[in-house]
mmCIF file of C-alpha atoms in Angstrom:
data_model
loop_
_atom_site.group_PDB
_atom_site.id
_atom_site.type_symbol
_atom_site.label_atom_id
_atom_site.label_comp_id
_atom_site.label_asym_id
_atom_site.label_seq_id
_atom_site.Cartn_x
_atom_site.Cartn_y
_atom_site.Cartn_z
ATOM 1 C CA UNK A 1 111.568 105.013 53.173
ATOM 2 C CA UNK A 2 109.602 102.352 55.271
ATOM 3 C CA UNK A 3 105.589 102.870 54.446
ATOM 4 C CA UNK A 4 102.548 101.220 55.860
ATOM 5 C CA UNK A 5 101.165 98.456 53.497
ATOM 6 C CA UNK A 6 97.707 97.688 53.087
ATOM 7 C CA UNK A 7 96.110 94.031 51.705
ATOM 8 C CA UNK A 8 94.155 93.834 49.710
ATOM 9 C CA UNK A 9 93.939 96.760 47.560
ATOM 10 C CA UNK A 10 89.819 96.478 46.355
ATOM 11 C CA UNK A 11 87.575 93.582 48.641
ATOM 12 C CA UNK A 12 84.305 93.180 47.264
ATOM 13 C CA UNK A 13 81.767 90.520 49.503
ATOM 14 C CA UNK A 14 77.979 90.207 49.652
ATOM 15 C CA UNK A 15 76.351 91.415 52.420
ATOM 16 C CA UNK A 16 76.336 89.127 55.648
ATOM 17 C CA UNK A 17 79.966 87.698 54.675
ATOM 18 C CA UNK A 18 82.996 88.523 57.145
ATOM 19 C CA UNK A 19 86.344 90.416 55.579
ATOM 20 C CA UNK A 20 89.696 91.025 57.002
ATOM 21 C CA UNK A 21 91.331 93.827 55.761
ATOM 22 C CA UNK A 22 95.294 93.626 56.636
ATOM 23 C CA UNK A 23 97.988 96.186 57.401
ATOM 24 C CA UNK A 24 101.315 95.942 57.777
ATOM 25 C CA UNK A 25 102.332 99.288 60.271
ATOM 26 C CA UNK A 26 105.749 100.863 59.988
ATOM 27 C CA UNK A 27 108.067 98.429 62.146
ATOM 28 C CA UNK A 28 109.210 100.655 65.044
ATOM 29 C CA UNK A 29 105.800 102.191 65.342
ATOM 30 C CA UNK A 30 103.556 101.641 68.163
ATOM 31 C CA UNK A 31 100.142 103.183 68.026
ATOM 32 C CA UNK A 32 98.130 101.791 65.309
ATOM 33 C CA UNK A 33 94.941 103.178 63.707
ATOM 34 C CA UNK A 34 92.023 101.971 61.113
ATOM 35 C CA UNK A 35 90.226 104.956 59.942
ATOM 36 C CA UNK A 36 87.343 105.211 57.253
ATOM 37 C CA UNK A 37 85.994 107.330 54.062
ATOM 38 C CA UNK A 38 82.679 107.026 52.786
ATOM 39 C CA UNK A 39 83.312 108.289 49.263
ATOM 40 C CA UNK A 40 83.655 111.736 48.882
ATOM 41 C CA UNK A 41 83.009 112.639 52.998
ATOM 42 C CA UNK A 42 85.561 113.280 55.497
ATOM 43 C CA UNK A 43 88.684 110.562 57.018
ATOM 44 C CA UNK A 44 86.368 109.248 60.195
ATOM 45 C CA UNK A 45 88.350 107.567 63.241
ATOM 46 C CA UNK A 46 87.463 103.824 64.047
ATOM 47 C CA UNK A 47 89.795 102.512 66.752
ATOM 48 C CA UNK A 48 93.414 102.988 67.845
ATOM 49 C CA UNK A 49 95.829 100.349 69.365
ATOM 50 C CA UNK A 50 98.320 100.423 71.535
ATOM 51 C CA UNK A 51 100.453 98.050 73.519
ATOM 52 C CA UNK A 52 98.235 94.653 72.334
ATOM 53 C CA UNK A 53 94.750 96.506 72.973
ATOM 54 C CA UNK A 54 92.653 99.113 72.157
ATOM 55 C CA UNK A 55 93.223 102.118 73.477
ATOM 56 C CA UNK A 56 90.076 104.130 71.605
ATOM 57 C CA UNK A 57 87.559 102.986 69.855
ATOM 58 C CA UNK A 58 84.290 105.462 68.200
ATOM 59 C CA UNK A 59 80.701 104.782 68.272
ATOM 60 C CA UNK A 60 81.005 103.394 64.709
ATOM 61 C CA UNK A 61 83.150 100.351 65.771
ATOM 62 C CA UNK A 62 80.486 98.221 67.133
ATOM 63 C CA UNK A 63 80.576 94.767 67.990
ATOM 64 C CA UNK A 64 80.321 93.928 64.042
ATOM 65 C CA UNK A 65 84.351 95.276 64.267
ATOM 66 C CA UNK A 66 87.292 93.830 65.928
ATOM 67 C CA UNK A 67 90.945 94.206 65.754
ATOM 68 C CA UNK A 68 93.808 92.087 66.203
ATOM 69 C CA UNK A 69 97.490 92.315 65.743
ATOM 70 C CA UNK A 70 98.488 88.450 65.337
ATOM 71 C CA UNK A 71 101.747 88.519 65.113
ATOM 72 C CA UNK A 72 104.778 91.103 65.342
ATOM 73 C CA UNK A 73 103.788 92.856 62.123
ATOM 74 C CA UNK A 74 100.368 92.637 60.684
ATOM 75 C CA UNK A 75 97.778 94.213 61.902
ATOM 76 C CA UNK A 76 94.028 93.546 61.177
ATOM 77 C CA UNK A 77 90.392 94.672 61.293
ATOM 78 C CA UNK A 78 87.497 92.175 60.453
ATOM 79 C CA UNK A 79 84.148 93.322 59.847
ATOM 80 C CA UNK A 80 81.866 89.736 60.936
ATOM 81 C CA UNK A 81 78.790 90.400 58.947
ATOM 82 C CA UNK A 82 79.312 93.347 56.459
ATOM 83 C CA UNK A 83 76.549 95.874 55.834
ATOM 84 C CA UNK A 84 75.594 97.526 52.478
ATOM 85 C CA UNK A 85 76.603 101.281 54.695
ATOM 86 C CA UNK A 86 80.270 99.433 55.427
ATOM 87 C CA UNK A 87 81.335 100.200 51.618
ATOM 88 C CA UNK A 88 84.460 102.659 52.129
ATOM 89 C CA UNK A 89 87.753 103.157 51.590
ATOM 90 C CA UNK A 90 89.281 101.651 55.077
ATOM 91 C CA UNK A 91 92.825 103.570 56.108
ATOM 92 C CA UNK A 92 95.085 101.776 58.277
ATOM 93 C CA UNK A 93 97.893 104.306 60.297
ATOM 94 C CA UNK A 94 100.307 104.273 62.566
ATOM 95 C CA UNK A 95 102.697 106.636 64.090
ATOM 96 C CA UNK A 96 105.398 106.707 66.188
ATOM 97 C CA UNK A 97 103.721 109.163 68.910
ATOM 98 C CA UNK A 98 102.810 112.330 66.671
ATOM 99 C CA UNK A 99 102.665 111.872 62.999
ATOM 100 C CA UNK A 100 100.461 109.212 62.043
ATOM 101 C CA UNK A 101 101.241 107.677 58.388
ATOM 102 C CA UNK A 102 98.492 106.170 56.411
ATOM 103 C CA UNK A 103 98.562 103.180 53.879
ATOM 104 C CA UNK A 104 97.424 103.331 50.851
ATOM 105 C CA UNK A 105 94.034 101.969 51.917
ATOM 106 C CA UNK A 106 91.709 99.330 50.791
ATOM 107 C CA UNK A 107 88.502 100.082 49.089
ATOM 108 C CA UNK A 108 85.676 97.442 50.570
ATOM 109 C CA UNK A 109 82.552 97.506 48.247
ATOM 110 C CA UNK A 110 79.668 95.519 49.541
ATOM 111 C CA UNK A 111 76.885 94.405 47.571
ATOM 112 C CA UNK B 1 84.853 117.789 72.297
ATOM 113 C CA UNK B 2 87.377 118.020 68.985
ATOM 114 C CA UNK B 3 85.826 119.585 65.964
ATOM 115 C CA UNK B 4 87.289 120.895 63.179
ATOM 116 C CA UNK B 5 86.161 123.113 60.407
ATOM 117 C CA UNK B 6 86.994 123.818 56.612
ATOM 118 C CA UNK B 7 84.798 125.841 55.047
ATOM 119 C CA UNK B 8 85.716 125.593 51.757
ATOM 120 C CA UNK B 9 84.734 123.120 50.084
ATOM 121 C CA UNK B 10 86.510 123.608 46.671
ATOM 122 C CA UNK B 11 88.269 126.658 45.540
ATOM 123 C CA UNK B 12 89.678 126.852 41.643
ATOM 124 C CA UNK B 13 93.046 128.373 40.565
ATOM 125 C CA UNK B 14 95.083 129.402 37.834
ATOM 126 C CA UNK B 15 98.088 127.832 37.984
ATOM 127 C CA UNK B 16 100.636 130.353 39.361
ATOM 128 C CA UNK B 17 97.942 131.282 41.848
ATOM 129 C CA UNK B 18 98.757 131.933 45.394
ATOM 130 C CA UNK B 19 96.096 129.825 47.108
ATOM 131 C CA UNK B 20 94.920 129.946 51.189
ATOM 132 C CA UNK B 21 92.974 126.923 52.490
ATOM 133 C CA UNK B 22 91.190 128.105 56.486
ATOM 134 C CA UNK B 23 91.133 125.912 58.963
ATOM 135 C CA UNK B 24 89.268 126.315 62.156
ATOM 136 C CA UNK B 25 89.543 123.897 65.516
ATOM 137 C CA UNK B 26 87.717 123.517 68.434
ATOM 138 C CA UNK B 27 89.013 121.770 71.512
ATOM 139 C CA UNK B 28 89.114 121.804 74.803
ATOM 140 C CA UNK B 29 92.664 121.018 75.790
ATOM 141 C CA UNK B 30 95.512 123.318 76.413
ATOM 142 C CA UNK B 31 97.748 120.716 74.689
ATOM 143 C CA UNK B 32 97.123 119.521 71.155
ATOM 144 C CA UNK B 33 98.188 119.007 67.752
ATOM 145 C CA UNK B 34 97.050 120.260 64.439
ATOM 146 C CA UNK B 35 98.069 118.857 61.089
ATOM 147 C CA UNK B 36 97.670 118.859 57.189
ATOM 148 C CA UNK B 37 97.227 115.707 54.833
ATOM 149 C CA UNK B 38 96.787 115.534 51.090
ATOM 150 C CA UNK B 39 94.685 113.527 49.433
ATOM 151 C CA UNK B 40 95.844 113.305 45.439
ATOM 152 C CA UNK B 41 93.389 111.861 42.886
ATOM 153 C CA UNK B 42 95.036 108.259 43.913
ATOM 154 C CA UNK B 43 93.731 108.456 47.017
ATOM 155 C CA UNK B 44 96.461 108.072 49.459
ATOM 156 C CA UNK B 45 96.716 110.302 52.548
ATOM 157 C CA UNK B 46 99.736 111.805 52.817
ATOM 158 C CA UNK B 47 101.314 113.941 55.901
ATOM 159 C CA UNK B 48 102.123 116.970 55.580
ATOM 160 C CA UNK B 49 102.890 119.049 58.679
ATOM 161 C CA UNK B 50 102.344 118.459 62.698
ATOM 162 C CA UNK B 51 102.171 121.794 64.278
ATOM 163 C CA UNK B 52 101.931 121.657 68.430
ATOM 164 C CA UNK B 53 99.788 124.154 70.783
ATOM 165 C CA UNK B 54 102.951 125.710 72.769
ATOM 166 C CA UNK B 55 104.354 126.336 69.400
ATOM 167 C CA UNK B 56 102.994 129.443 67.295
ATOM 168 C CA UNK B 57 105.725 129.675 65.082
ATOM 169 C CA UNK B 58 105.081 129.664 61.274
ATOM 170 C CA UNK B 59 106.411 127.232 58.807
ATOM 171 C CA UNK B 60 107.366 127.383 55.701
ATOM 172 C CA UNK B 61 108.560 124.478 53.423
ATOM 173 C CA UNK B 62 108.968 125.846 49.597
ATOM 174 C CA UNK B 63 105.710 126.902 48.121
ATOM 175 C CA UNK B 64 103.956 125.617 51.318
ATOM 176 C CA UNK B 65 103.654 127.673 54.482
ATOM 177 C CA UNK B 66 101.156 127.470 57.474
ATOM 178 C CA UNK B 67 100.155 130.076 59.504
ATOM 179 C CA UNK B 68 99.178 128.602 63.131
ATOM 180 C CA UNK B 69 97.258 131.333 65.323
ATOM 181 C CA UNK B 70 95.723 130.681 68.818
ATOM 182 C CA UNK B 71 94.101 133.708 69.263
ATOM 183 C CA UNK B 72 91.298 132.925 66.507
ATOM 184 C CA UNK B 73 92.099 129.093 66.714
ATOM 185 C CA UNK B 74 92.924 128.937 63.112
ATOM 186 C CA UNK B 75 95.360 126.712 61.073
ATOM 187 C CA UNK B 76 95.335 128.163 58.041
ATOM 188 C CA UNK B 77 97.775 126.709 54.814
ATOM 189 C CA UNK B 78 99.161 128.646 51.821
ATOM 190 C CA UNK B 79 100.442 127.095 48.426
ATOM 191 C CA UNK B 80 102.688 130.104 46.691
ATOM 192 C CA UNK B 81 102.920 129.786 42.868
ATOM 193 C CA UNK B 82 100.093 126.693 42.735
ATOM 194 C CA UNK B 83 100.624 124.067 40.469
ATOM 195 C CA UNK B 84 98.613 121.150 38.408
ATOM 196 C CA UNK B 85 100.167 118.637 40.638
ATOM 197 C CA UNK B 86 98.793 120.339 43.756
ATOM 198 C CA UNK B 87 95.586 119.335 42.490
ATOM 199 C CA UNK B 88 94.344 117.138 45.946
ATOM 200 C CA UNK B 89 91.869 117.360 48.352
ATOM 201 C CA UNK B 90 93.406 118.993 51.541
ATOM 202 C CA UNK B 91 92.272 117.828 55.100
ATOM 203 C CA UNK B 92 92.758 119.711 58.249
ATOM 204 C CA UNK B 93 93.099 117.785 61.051
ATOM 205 C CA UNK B 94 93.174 117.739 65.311
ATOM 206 C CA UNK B 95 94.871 115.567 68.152
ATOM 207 C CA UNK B 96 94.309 115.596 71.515
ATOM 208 C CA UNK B 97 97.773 113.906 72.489
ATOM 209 C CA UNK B 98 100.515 111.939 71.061
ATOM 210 C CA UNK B 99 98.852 108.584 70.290
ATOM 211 C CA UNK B 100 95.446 109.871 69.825
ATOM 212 C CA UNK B 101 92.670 109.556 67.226
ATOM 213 C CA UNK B 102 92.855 112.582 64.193
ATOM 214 C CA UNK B 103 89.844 114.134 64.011
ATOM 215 C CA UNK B 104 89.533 115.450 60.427
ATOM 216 C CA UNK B 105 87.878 118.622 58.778
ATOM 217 C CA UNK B 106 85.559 117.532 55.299
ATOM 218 C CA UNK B 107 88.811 118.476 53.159
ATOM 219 C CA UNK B 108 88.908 121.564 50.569
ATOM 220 C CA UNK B 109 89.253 120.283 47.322
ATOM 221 C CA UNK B 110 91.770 121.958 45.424
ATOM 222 C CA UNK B 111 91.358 122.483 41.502
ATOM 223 C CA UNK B 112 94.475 124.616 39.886
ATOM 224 C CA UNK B 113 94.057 124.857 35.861
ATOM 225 C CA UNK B 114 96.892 125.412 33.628
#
């Protein structure tokens, strides 16, 4: 059963440093999704994708956050200069139209 | 503006337990979509139903049901006969339109003890 992928698994960087966190989506999928979860609080919406740009984006992706899908399958988000508050467990999705399928996310600790 | 609301936050059973976890949405639109993930101990989301607004049908999918109602604007899902492995935080969740951001409820955290 296809699954969305998520690299890497655990990032830990000092604060100031930029990350990528990658994602491979389903293949025939085409809205994509990062989401985030503070430990222990609720699954909060970053930005969506959708036909090579962003079709949403919340008030917590701020110009420290981008998104790119470089080529036919990955699909990333960067953080440039990572704050102590950006520690989380980052979800990448994507769906189809409806359903949207989450990786298994990757837990970014910043110290 | 979406909101969503669980108000448990974490209910304990006996395994064998029926258990109910509420869910209550807000939203302006006359077209939408409500859903249920699971969270397990590993961490992973996983999908478990899409219900649509035109559509007040109930489900039911062996031990799990949902019981969709527009009239109180409720989402509401049952586990019959709980078990260990249904241990999980359970998150409610809202969409405006195919392609759209989830908005998510905080999750009930289910606990069933053998």
């Amino acid at each position: 059963e296809p699954e969305v992928t998520q690299t890497p698994s655990h990032q830990v960087t000092q604060m100031g440093q930029e990350v990528i966190l990658r994602c491979v989506p389903i293949s025939n999928h085409l809205y994509f999704y990062w989401y985030r979860q503070i430990l222990g609080q609720k699954v909060e919406f970053l930005v969506s994708f959708y036909n090579n740009e962003i079709s949403e984006k919340s008030e917590i992706f701020d110009d420290q956050f981008s998104v790119e899908r470089p080529d036919g399958s990955n699909f990333t988000l960067k953080i440039r200069s990572t704050k102590l508050e950006d520690s989380a467990m980052y979800f990448c999705a994507s769906s189809e139209k409806y359903e949207q399928f989450f990786g298994p996310g990757t837990r970014l600790t910043v110290l | 503006a979406q909101k969503v609301t669980q108000a448990q936050t974490e209910i304990s059973v006996v395994e064998k337990e029926d258990v109910t976890l509420d869910c209550v949405y807000e939203t302006r639109d006359t077209t939408y979509y409500l859903f249920w993930y699971k969270q397990p101990p590993s961490g992973e989301l996983v999908f478990l139903i899409r219900r649509n607004s035109f559509d007040e049908q109930n489900e039911i999918s062996g031990r799990y049901s949902w019981n969709f109602q527009k009239s109180t604007s409720s989402f509401n899902f049952t586990i019959t006969a709980s078990q260990v492995v249904d241990s999980a935080v359970y998150f409610c969740a809202l969409s405006e339109a195919g392609g759209n951001k989830l908005v998510f409820g905080a999750g009930t955290i289910l606990r069933v003890k053998s």
